């Protein structure tokens, strides 16, 4: 199963992608995570991306397209993948289509997480991430057992620099201008499926699993 998760920042794409990746045994390909890893490793690519990410702007198309092409060429992506945070511009969407068509592996479904602005702001401003293992928490929605400490590895929790109030505003603006038009792009291709990103994680997951079953996508993936 080849799918894209589309939706505003904070819609819960990454959280749901992690659950689906386990349930369906598919690789979770997140451009945000790949760029943050590059930044942590202080690689030239990471340093190039830093300034854009901290402002909540998009990193150049050619950089992310190259990252994703390389990732999707790996053996584990042959059985399918969950793309999270990519594509985010018309150029990225067209480039993805071209590469996948060339490989005779078109997308099966694009899940659009339609999410209220108030929910998105609450989720982003309260998100905390483990600096060691990357696990996501939330100050009220998903609290760690001990405040500021990761339940899994004991690492210290921090707030992503782009989750500060002033940057959230810019990310939402960038999403509306550059990414939201992809909703229509995939609608025209008849592969868009809209779901409410406002729902809780488990409920959303159950709806998605039923959708995959209805579409006959489960057997190919699990
Ligand atoms: P990226 O990391 O992709 O950020 P994003 O799209 O803004 O998405 P988020 O990670 O903020 O939100 P999410 O929808 O995954 O929500 P999450 O599950 O974490 O990108 C970061 C930056 O990298 C970009 O700004 C850009 O600079 C660059 N970049 C990345 N991809 C790029 C591309 N293709 N092109 C160019 N530049 C690119 O959840 C958020 C919070 O809510 C968490 O605390 C979570 O615990 C909680 N939560 C999640 N789901 C629920 C739920 N259902 N109920 C209650 N709480 C929930």
PDB file of C-alpha atoms and ligand atoms in Angstrom:
ATOM      1  CA  UNK A   1       0.000   0.000   0.000  1.00  0.00           C
ATOM      2  CA  UNK A   2       1.395   3.375  -1.044  1.00  0.00           C
ATOM      3  CA  UNK A   3      -0.121   6.319   0.779  1.00  0.00           C
ATOM      4  CA  UNK A   4       0.382   9.995   1.475  1.00  0.00           C
ATOM      5  CA  UNK A   5      -0.764  11.744   4.659  1.00  0.00           C
ATOM      6  CA  UNK A   6      -1.767  15.303   3.881  1.00  0.00           C
ATOM      7  CA  UNK A   7      -2.922  17.991   6.293  1.00  0.00           C
ATOM      8  CA  UNK A   8      -1.869  21.066   8.232  1.00  0.00           C
ATOM      9  CA  UNK A   9       0.967  21.052  10.758  1.00  0.00           C
ATOM     10  CA  UNK A  10      -0.276  19.461  13.979  1.00  0.00           C
ATOM     11  CA  UNK A  11      -3.039  17.470  12.267  1.00  0.00           C
ATOM     12  CA  UNK A  12      -1.586  14.299  13.809  1.00  0.00           C
ATOM     13  CA  UNK A  13      -0.010  12.907  10.619  1.00  0.00           C
ATOM     14  CA  UNK A  14       3.196  11.798  12.314  1.00  0.00           C
ATOM     15  CA  UNK A  15       1.367  10.254  15.275  1.00  0.00           C
ATOM     16  CA  UNK A  16      -1.026   8.298  13.058  1.00  0.00           C
ATOM     17  CA  UNK A  17       1.768   7.340  10.638  1.00  0.00           C
ATOM     18  CA  UNK A  18       3.640   5.664  13.507  1.00  0.00           C
ATOM     19  CA  UNK A  19       0.597   3.585  14.426  1.00  0.00           C
ATOM     20  CA  UNK A  20      -0.166   2.661  10.811  1.00  0.00           C
ATOM     21  CA  UNK A  21       3.459   1.792  10.160  1.00  0.00           C
ATOM     22  CA  UNK A  22       3.297  -0.808  12.951  1.00  0.00           C
ATOM     23  CA  UNK A  23      -0.188  -2.083  12.052  1.00  0.00           C
ATOM     24  CA  UNK A  24       0.557  -2.431   8.348  1.00  0.00           C
ATOM     25  CA  UNK A  25       4.259  -3.170   8.537  1.00  0.00           C
ATOM     26  CA  UNK A  26       5.100  -0.326   6.166  1.00  0.00           C
ATOM     27  CA  UNK A  27       7.976   2.160   6.376  1.00  0.00           C
ATOM     28  CA  UNK A  28       7.061   5.600   7.711  1.00  0.00           C
ATOM     29  CA  UNK A  29       8.801   8.157   5.522  1.00  0.00           C
ATOM     30  CA  UNK A  30       8.703  11.605   7.134  1.00  0.00           C
ATOM     31  CA  UNK A  31      10.600  14.421   5.435  1.00  0.00           C
ATOM     32  CA  UNK A  32      10.386  16.461   8.655  1.00  0.00           C
ATOM     33  CA  UNK A  33      12.115  13.645  10.591  1.00  0.00           C
ATOM     34  CA  UNK A  34      14.723  13.156   7.850  1.00  0.00           C
ATOM     35  CA  UNK A  35      15.541  16.873   7.834  1.00  0.00           C
ATOM     36  CA  UNK A  36      15.702  17.004  11.654  1.00  0.00           C
ATOM     37  CA  UNK A  37      18.055  13.975  11.628  1.00  0.00           C
ATOM     38  CA  UNK A  38      20.273  15.727   9.076  1.00  0.00           C
ATOM     39  CA  UNK A  39      20.284  18.818  11.275  1.00  0.00           C
ATOM     40  CA  UNK A  40      21.170  16.798  14.385  1.00  0.00           C
ATOM     41  CA  UNK A  41      24.060  15.209  12.488  1.00  0.00           C
ATOM     42  CA  UNK A  42      25.148  18.707  11.365  1.00  0.00           C
ATOM     43  CA  UNK A  43      25.391  17.446   7.780  1.00  0.00           C
ATOM     44  CA  UNK A  44      25.665  20.058   4.979  1.00  0.00           C
ATOM     45  CA  UNK A  45      22.055  19.285   4.025  1.00  0.00           C
ATOM     46  CA  UNK A  46      20.883  19.734   7.621  1.00  0.00           C
ATOM     47  CA  UNK A  47      22.687  23.046   7.952  1.00  0.00           C
ATOM     48  CA  UNK A  48      21.131  24.236   4.676  1.00  0.00           C
ATOM     49  CA  UNK A  49      17.646  23.263   5.893  1.00  0.00           C
ATOM     50  CA  UNK A  50      18.014  24.746   9.421  1.00  0.00           C
ATOM     51  CA  UNK A  51      17.217  28.362   8.603  1.00  0.00           C
ATOM     52  CA  UNK A  52      14.039  27.453   6.664  1.00  0.00           C
ATOM     53  CA  UNK A  53      12.777  25.000   9.270  1.00  0.00           C
ATOM     54  CA  UNK A  54      13.270  27.398  12.164  1.00  0.00           C
ATOM     55  CA  UNK A  55      11.262  30.081  10.327  1.00  0.00           C
ATOM     56  CA  UNK A  56       8.534  27.595   9.429  1.00  0.00           C
ATOM     57  CA  UNK A  57       9.296  28.020   5.726  1.00  0.00           C
ATOM     58  CA  UNK A  58       9.639  25.148   3.265  1.00  0.00           C
ATOM     59  CA  UNK A  59      13.023  23.714   2.390  1.00  0.00           C
ATOM     60  CA  UNK A  60      13.834  23.873  -1.357  1.00  0.00           C
ATOM     61  CA  UNK A  61      11.931  21.396  -3.523  1.00  0.00           C
ATOM     62  CA  UNK A  62      15.067  19.891  -5.078  1.00  0.00           C
ATOM     63  CA  UNK A  63      16.488  19.028  -1.637  1.00  0.00           C
ATOM     64  CA  UNK A  64      13.404  17.195  -0.353  1.00  0.00           C
ATOM     65  CA  UNK A  65      12.668  15.547  -3.722  1.00  0.00           C
ATOM     66  CA  UNK A  66      16.199  14.087  -3.741  1.00  0.00           C
ATOM     67  CA  UNK A  67      15.828  12.909  -0.111  1.00  0.00           C
ATOM     68  CA  UNK A  68      12.527  11.146  -0.823  1.00  0.00           C
ATOM     69  CA  UNK A  69      13.684   9.603  -4.116  1.00  0.00           C
ATOM     70  CA  UNK A  70      16.662   8.098  -2.351  1.00  0.00           C
ATOM     71  CA  UNK A  71      14.505   6.783   0.508  1.00  0.00           C
ATOM     72  CA  UNK A  72      11.877   5.260  -1.791  1.00  0.00           C
ATOM     73  CA  UNK A  73      14.543   3.480  -3.817  1.00  0.00           C
ATOM     74  CA  UNK A  74      15.426   1.345  -0.750  1.00  0.00           C
ATOM     75  CA  UNK A  75      14.295  -2.279  -0.683  1.00  0.00           C
ATOM     76  CA  UNK A  76      11.787  -1.902   2.190  1.00  0.00           C
ATOM     77  CA  UNK A  77       9.760   0.662   0.198  1.00  0.00           C
ATOM     78  CA  UNK A  78       9.001  -1.875  -2.534  1.00  0.00           C
ATOM     79  CA  UNK A  79       6.191  -3.339  -0.413  1.00  0.00           C
ATOM     80  CA  UNK A  80       4.693   0.142   0.092  1.00  0.00           C
ATOM     81  CA  UNK A  81       5.188   3.215   2.270  1.00  0.00           C
ATOM     82  CA  UNK A  82       3.524   5.936   4.309  1.00  0.00           C
ATOM     83  CA  UNK A  83       4.644   9.375   3.177  1.00  0.00           C
ATOM     84  CA  UNK A  84       4.241  12.003   5.913  1.00  0.00           C
ATOM     85  CA  UNK A  85       4.937  15.669   5.150  1.00  0.00           C
ATOM     86  CA  UNK A  86       5.685  15.055   1.478  1.00  0.00           C
ATOM     87  CA  UNK A  87       4.607  16.229  -1.049  1.00  0.00           C
ATOM     88  CA  UNK A  88       4.029  19.781   0.123  1.00  0.00           C
ATOM     89  CA  UNK A  89       4.151  21.757  -3.123  1.00  0.00           C
ATOM     90  CA  UNK A  90       2.828  21.248  -6.655  1.00  0.00           C
ATOM     91  CA  UNK A  91       6.370  20.590  -7.880  1.00  0.00           C
ATOM     92  CA  UNK A  92       6.923  17.880  -5.241  1.00  0.00           C
ATOM     93  CA  UNK A  93       3.578  16.231  -6.087  1.00  0.00           C
ATOM     94  CA  UNK A  94       4.321  16.175  -9.814  1.00  0.00           C
ATOM     95  CA  UNK A  95       7.811  14.856  -9.254  1.00  0.00           C
ATOM     96  CA  UNK A  96       6.478  12.086  -6.988  1.00  0.00           C
ATOM     97  CA  UNK A  97       3.888  11.082  -9.597  1.00  0.00           C
ATOM     98  CA  UNK A  98       6.527  10.926 -12.289  1.00  0.00           C
ATOM     99  CA  UNK A  99       8.909   8.770 -10.244  1.00  0.00           C
ATOM    100  CA  UNK A 100       6.159   6.391  -9.089  1.00  0.00           C
ATOM    101  CA  UNK A 101       4.638   6.065 -12.558  1.00  0.00           C
ATOM    102  CA  UNK A 102       8.063   5.286 -13.928  1.00  0.00           C
ATOM    103  CA  UNK A 103       8.332   2.462 -11.374  1.00  0.00           C
ATOM    104  CA  UNK A 104       4.725   1.322 -12.110  1.00  0.00           C
ATOM    105  CA  UNK A 105       3.954   1.961  -8.429  1.00  0.00           C
ATOM    106  CA  UNK A 106       1.251   4.689  -8.385  1.00  0.00           C
ATOM    107  CA  UNK A 107      -0.169   6.014  -5.111  1.00  0.00           C
ATOM    108  CA  UNK A 108      -3.172   4.072  -3.769  1.00  0.00           C
ATOM    109  CA  UNK A 109      -4.573   6.673  -1.422  1.00  0.00           C
ATOM    110  CA  UNK A 110      -4.014  10.191  -0.121  1.00  0.00           C
ATOM    111  CA  UNK A 111      -5.477  10.729   3.349  1.00  0.00           C
ATOM    112  CA  UNK A 112      -6.394  14.328   3.999  1.00  0.00           C
ATOM    113  CA  UNK A 113      -6.530  15.085   7.745  1.00  0.00           C
ATOM    114  CA  UNK A 114      -8.979  17.988   7.840  1.00  0.00           C
ATOM    115  CA  UNK A 115      -8.308  19.655  11.198  1.00  0.00           C
ATOM    116  CA  UNK A 116      -9.677  22.744  12.982  1.00  0.00           C
ATOM    117  CA  UNK A 117      -7.278  25.627  13.461  1.00  0.00           C
ATOM    118  CA  UNK A 118      -7.913  25.718  17.231  1.00  0.00           C
ATOM    119  CA  UNK A 119      -7.032  21.992  17.519  1.00  0.00           C
ATOM    120  CA  UNK A 120      -3.862  22.464  15.473  1.00  0.00           C
ATOM    121  CA  UNK A 121      -2.677  25.403  17.606  1.00  0.00           C
ATOM    122  CA  UNK A 122      -3.383  23.528  20.851  1.00  0.00           C
ATOM    123  CA  UNK A 123      -1.526  20.416  19.624  1.00  0.00           C
ATOM    124  CA  UNK A 124       1.522  22.249  18.297  1.00  0.00           C
ATOM    125  CA  UNK A 125       1.967  24.587  21.229  1.00  0.00           C
ATOM    126  CA  UNK A 126       1.689  21.676  23.688  1.00  0.00           C
ATOM    127  CA  UNK A 127       3.841  19.178  21.780  1.00  0.00           C
ATOM    128  CA  UNK A 128       7.014  17.983  23.496  1.00  0.00           C
ATOM    129  CA  UNK A 129       9.538  15.639  21.898  1.00  0.00           C
ATOM    130  CA  UNK A 130      12.191  13.368  23.390  1.00  0.00           C
ATOM    131  CA  UNK A 131      15.653  14.637  22.464  1.00  0.00           C
ATOM    132  CA  UNK A 132      17.016  11.100  22.617  1.00  0.00           C
ATOM    133  CA  UNK A 133      14.508   8.725  20.933  1.00  0.00           C
ATOM    134  CA  UNK A 134      12.190  11.250  19.238  1.00  0.00           C
ATOM    135  CA  UNK A 135       8.964  10.063  20.884  1.00  0.00           C
ATOM    136  CA  UNK A 136       6.163  12.629  20.768  1.00  0.00           C
ATOM    137  CA  UNK A 137       4.234  13.808  23.849  1.00  0.00           C
ATOM    138  CA  UNK A 138       1.718  16.524  24.572  1.00  0.00           C
ATOM    139  CA  UNK A 139       1.399  18.635  27.716  1.00  0.00           C
ATOM    140  CA  UNK A 140      -2.282  17.687  28.129  1.00  0.00           C
ATOM    141  CA  UNK A 141      -3.195  15.116  25.419  1.00  0.00           C
ATOM    142  CA  UNK A 142      -0.315  12.665  25.939  1.00  0.00           C
ATOM    143  CA  UNK A 143       1.569  13.445  29.139  1.00  0.00           C
ATOM    144  CA  UNK A 144       4.757  11.645  30.083  1.00  0.00           C
ATOM    145  CA  UNK A 145       4.629   9.869  33.446  1.00  0.00           C
ATOM    146  CA  UNK A 146       7.298  12.167  34.861  1.00  0.00           C
ATOM    147  CA  UNK A 147       7.101  15.739  33.649  1.00  0.00           C
ATOM    148  CA  UNK A 148       9.835  16.556  31.106  1.00  0.00           C
ATOM    149  CA  UNK A 149      11.174  12.980  30.961  1.00  0.00           C
ATOM    150  CA  UNK A 150      10.591  10.373  28.236  1.00  0.00           C
ATOM    151  CA  UNK A 151       8.718   7.240  29.397  1.00  0.00           C
ATOM    152  CA  UNK A 152      10.611   5.059  26.919  1.00  0.00           C
ATOM    153  CA  UNK A 153      14.262   6.044  27.276  1.00  0.00           C
ATOM    154  CA  UNK A 154      14.433   8.599  30.090  1.00  0.00           C
ATOM    155  CA  UNK A 155      15.596  11.313  27.666  1.00  0.00           C
ATOM    156  CA  UNK A 156      14.805  14.986  28.244  1.00  0.00           C
ATOM    157  CA  UNK A 157      11.689  16.389  26.544  1.00  0.00           C
ATOM    158  CA  UNK A 158      11.941  19.653  24.622  1.00  0.00           C
ATOM    159  CA  UNK A 159       9.770  21.958  22.552  1.00  0.00           C
ATOM    160  CA  UNK A 160      10.547  21.963  18.816  1.00  0.00           C
ATOM    161  CA  UNK A 161      11.855  25.437  17.864  1.00  0.00           C
ATOM    162  CA  UNK A 162       9.191  25.648  15.140  1.00  0.00           C
ATOM    163  CA  UNK A 163       6.425  25.000  17.689  1.00  0.00           C
ATOM    164  CA  UNK A 164       6.828  28.489  19.177  1.00  0.00           C
ATOM    165  CA  UNK A 165       3.722  30.647  18.748  1.00  0.00           C
ATOM    166  CA  UNK A 166       5.148  33.074  16.168  1.00  0.00           C
ATOM    167  CA  UNK A 167       6.463  30.237  13.964  1.00  0.00           C
ATOM    168  CA  UNK A 168       3.221  28.241  14.156  1.00  0.00           C
ATOM    169  CA  UNK A 169       1.431  31.173  12.543  1.00  0.00           C
ATOM    170  CA  UNK A 170       3.868  31.199   9.643  1.00  0.00           C
ATOM    171  CA  UNK A 171       3.673  27.414   9.181  1.00  0.00           C
ATOM    172  CA  UNK A 172      -0.107  27.609   8.903  1.00  0.00           C
ATOM    173  CA  UNK A 173       0.194  30.399   6.319  1.00  0.00           C
ATOM    174  CA  UNK A 174       2.748  28.419   4.312  1.00  0.00           C
ATOM    175  CA  UNK A 175       0.479  25.363   4.474  1.00  0.00           C
ATOM    176  CA  UNK A 176      -2.542  27.310   3.141  1.00  0.00           C
ATOM    177  CA  UNK A 177      -0.545  28.881   0.320  1.00  0.00           C
ATOM    178  CA  UNK A 178       1.652  26.031  -0.839  1.00  0.00           C
ATOM    179  CA  UNK A 179       0.267  22.710   0.407  1.00  0.00           C
ATOM    180  CA  UNK A 180      -3.526  23.056   0.634  1.00  0.00           C
ATOM    181  CA  UNK A 181      -3.832  23.263  -3.204  1.00  0.00           C
ATOM    182  CA  UNK A 182      -2.719  19.602  -3.286  1.00  0.00           C
ATOM    183  CA  UNK A 183      -6.143  18.644  -1.889  1.00  0.00           C
ATOM    184  CA  UNK A 184      -7.682  19.553  -5.249  1.00  0.00           C
ATOM    185  CA  UNK A 185      -4.769  18.017  -7.136  1.00  0.00           C
ATOM    186  CA  UNK A 186      -5.418  14.589  -5.566  1.00  0.00           C
ATOM    187  CA  UNK A 187      -9.206  15.010  -5.649  1.00  0.00           C
ATOM    188  CA  UNK A 188      -8.958  15.259  -9.429  1.00  0.00           C
ATOM    189  CA  UNK A 189      -6.985  12.031  -9.474  1.00  0.00           C
ATOM    190  CA  UNK A 190      -9.737  10.338  -7.449  1.00  0.00           C
ATOM    191  CA  UNK A 191      -7.427   9.089  -4.716  1.00  0.00           C
ATOM    192  CA  UNK A 192      -8.156  11.661  -2.005  1.00  0.00           C
ATOM    193  CA  UNK A 193      -9.955  10.526   1.118  1.00  0.00           C
ATOM    194  CA  UNK A 194     -10.914  13.148   3.702  1.00  0.00           C
ATOM    195  CA  UNK A 195     -11.029  12.294   7.413  1.00  0.00           C
ATOM    196  CA  UNK A 196     -11.291  14.408  10.539  1.00  0.00           C
ATOM    197  CA  UNK A 197      -7.902  15.079  12.120  1.00  0.00           C
ATOM    198  CA  UNK A 198      -9.778  16.375  15.196  1.00  0.00           C
ATOM    199  CA  UNK A 199     -10.590  12.810  16.279  1.00  0.00           C
ATOM    200  CA  UNK A 200      -8.596  10.980  18.913  1.00  0.00           C
ATOM    201  CA  UNK A 201      -5.769   8.749  17.698  1.00  0.00           C
ATOM    202  CA  UNK A 202      -7.464   5.364  18.296  1.00  0.00           C
ATOM    203  CA  UNK A 203     -10.792   6.347  16.754  1.00  0.00           C
ATOM    204  CA  UNK A 204      -9.046   7.775  13.690  1.00  0.00           C
ATOM    205  CA  UNK A 205      -6.994   4.616  13.355  1.00  0.00           C
ATOM    206  CA  UNK A 206     -10.101   2.403  13.461  1.00  0.00           C
ATOM    207  CA  UNK A 207     -11.765   4.469  10.735  1.00  0.00           C
ATOM    208  CA  UNK A 208      -8.658   4.194   8.574  1.00  0.00           C
ATOM    209  CA  UNK A 209      -8.313   0.436   9.011  1.00  0.00           C
ATOM    210  CA  UNK A 210     -11.949   0.003   7.950  1.00  0.00           C
ATOM    211  CA  UNK A 211     -11.320   2.250   4.939  1.00  0.00           C
ATOM    212  CA  UNK A 212      -8.305   0.191   3.854  1.00  0.00           C
ATOM    213  CA  UNK A 213     -10.356  -2.988   4.165  1.00  0.00           C
ATOM    214  CA  UNK A 214     -13.182  -1.520   2.069  1.00  0.00           C
ATOM    215  CA  UNK A 215     -10.704  -0.446  -0.586  1.00  0.00           C
ATOM    216  CA  UNK A 216      -9.108  -3.901  -0.623  1.00  0.00           C
ATOM    217  CA  UNK A 217      -5.719  -2.479   0.352  1.00  0.00           C
ATOM    218  CA  UNK A 218      -5.097  -4.517   3.505  1.00  0.00           C
ATOM    219  CA  UNK A 219      -4.112  -7.896   2.135  1.00  0.00           C
ATOM    220  CA  UNK A 220      -1.377  -6.391  -0.010  1.00  0.00           C
ATOM    221  CA  UNK A 221       0.204  -4.663   2.968  1.00  0.00           C
ATOM    222  CA  UNK A 222      -0.115  -6.938   5.998  1.00  0.00           C
TER     223      UNK A 222
HETATM  224  P1  LIG B   1       7.193  18.421   9.626  1.00  0.00           P
HETATM  225  O1  LIG B   1       7.943  17.747  10.701  1.00  0.00           O
HETATM  226  O2  LIG B   1       6.650  17.606   8.499  1.00  0.00           O
HETATM  227  O3  LIG B   1       6.071  19.279  10.315  1.00  0.00           O
HETATM  228  P2  LIG B   1       4.534  19.467   9.981  1.00  0.00           P
HETATM  229  O4  LIG B   1       3.964  19.072   8.698  1.00  0.00           O
HETATM  230  O5  LIG B   1       4.395  20.900  10.295  1.00  0.00           O
HETATM  231  O6  LIG B   1       3.888  18.454  10.863  1.00  0.00           O
HETATM  232  P3  LIG B   1       3.993  18.277  12.365  1.00  0.00           P
HETATM  233  O7  LIG B   1       5.058  17.302  12.707  1.00  0.00           O
HETATM  234  O8  LIG B   1       4.091  19.605  13.060  1.00  0.00           O
HETATM  235  O9  LIG B   1       2.525  17.754  12.694  1.00  0.00           O
HETATM  236  P4  LIG B   1       1.857  16.340  12.531  1.00  0.00           P
HETATM  237  O10 LIG B   1       0.652  16.492  11.681  1.00  0.00           O
HETATM  238  O11 LIG B   1       2.836  15.276  12.177  1.00  0.00           O
HETATM  239  O12 LIG B   1       1.350  16.180  14.031  1.00  0.00           O
HETATM  240  P5  LIG B   1       1.901  15.219  15.198  1.00  0.00           P
HETATM  241  O13 LIG B   1       1.465  13.827  14.934  1.00  0.00           O
HETATM  242  O14 LIG B   1       3.338  15.462  15.475  1.00  0.00           O
HETATM  243  O15 LIG B   1       8.087  19.547   8.963  1.00  0.00           O
HETATM  244  C1  LIG B   1       8.876  20.454   9.719  1.00  0.00           C
HETATM  245  C2  LIG B   1       9.609  21.396   8.783  1.00  0.00           C
HETATM  246  O16 LIG B   1      10.497  20.652   7.910  1.00  0.00           O
HETATM  247  C3  LIG B   1       8.726  22.197   7.815  1.00  0.00           C
HETATM  248  O17 LIG B   1       8.197  23.372   8.405  1.00  0.00           O
HETATM  249  C4  LIG B   1       9.712  22.499   6.673  1.00  0.00           C
HETATM  250  O18 LIG B   1      10.589  23.528   6.995  1.00  0.00           O
HETATM  251  C5  LIG B   1      10.519  21.196   6.578  1.00  0.00           C
HETATM  252  N1  LIG B   1       9.904  20.230   5.649  1.00  0.00           N
HETATM  253  C6  LIG B   1       9.402  19.001   5.957  1.00  0.00           C
HETATM  254  N2  LIG B   1       8.912  18.390   4.854  1.00  0.00           N
HETATM  255  C7  LIG B   1       9.109  19.253   3.828  1.00  0.00           C
HETATM  256  C8  LIG B   1       8.804  19.214   2.451  1.00  0.00           C
HETATM  257  N3  LIG B   1       8.174  18.147   1.889  1.00  0.00           N
HETATM  258  N4  LIG B   1       9.135  20.269   1.674  1.00  0.00           N
HETATM  259  C9  LIG B   1       9.769  21.330   2.200  1.00  0.00           C
HETATM  260  N5  LIG B   1      10.084  21.459   3.505  1.00  0.00           N
HETATM  261  C10 LIG B   1       9.758  20.430   4.318  1.00  0.00           C
HETATM  262  O19 LIG B   1       1.016  15.761  16.431  1.00  0.00           O
HETATM  263  C11 LIG B   1       1.192  17.059  16.978  1.00  0.00           C
HETATM  264  C12 LIG B   1       0.889  16.998  18.490  1.00  0.00           C
HETATM  265  O20 LIG B   1      -0.477  16.624  18.712  1.00  0.00           O
HETATM  266  C13 LIG B   1       1.724  15.966  19.274  1.00  0.00           C
HETATM  267  O21 LIG B   1       2.022  16.490  20.526  1.00  0.00           O
HETATM  268  C14 LIG B   1       0.802  14.747  19.410  1.00  0.00           C
HETATM  269  O22 LIG B   1       1.072  14.039  20.586  1.00  0.00           O
HETATM  270  C15 LIG B   1      -0.583  15.382  19.433  1.00  0.00           C
HETATM  271  N6  LIG B   1      -1.580  14.599  18.724  1.00  0.00           N
HETATM  272  C16 LIG B   1      -1.426  13.996  17.519  1.00  0.00           C
HETATM  273  N7  LIG B   1      -2.553  13.408  17.118  1.00  0.00           N
HETATM  274  C17 LIG B   1      -3.470  13.636  18.096  1.00  0.00           C
HETATM  275  C18 LIG B   1      -4.843  13.293  18.256  1.00  0.00           C
HETATM  276  N8  LIG B   1      -5.503  12.592  17.323  1.00  0.00           N
HETATM  277  N9  LIG B   1      -5.481  13.700  19.374  1.00  0.00           N
HETATM  278  C19 LIG B   1      -4.828  14.441  20.315  1.00  0.00           C
HETATM  279  N10 LIG B   1      -3.530  14.804  20.222  1.00  0.00           N
HETATM  280  C20 LIG B   1      -2.856  14.407  19.117  1.00  0.00           C
END
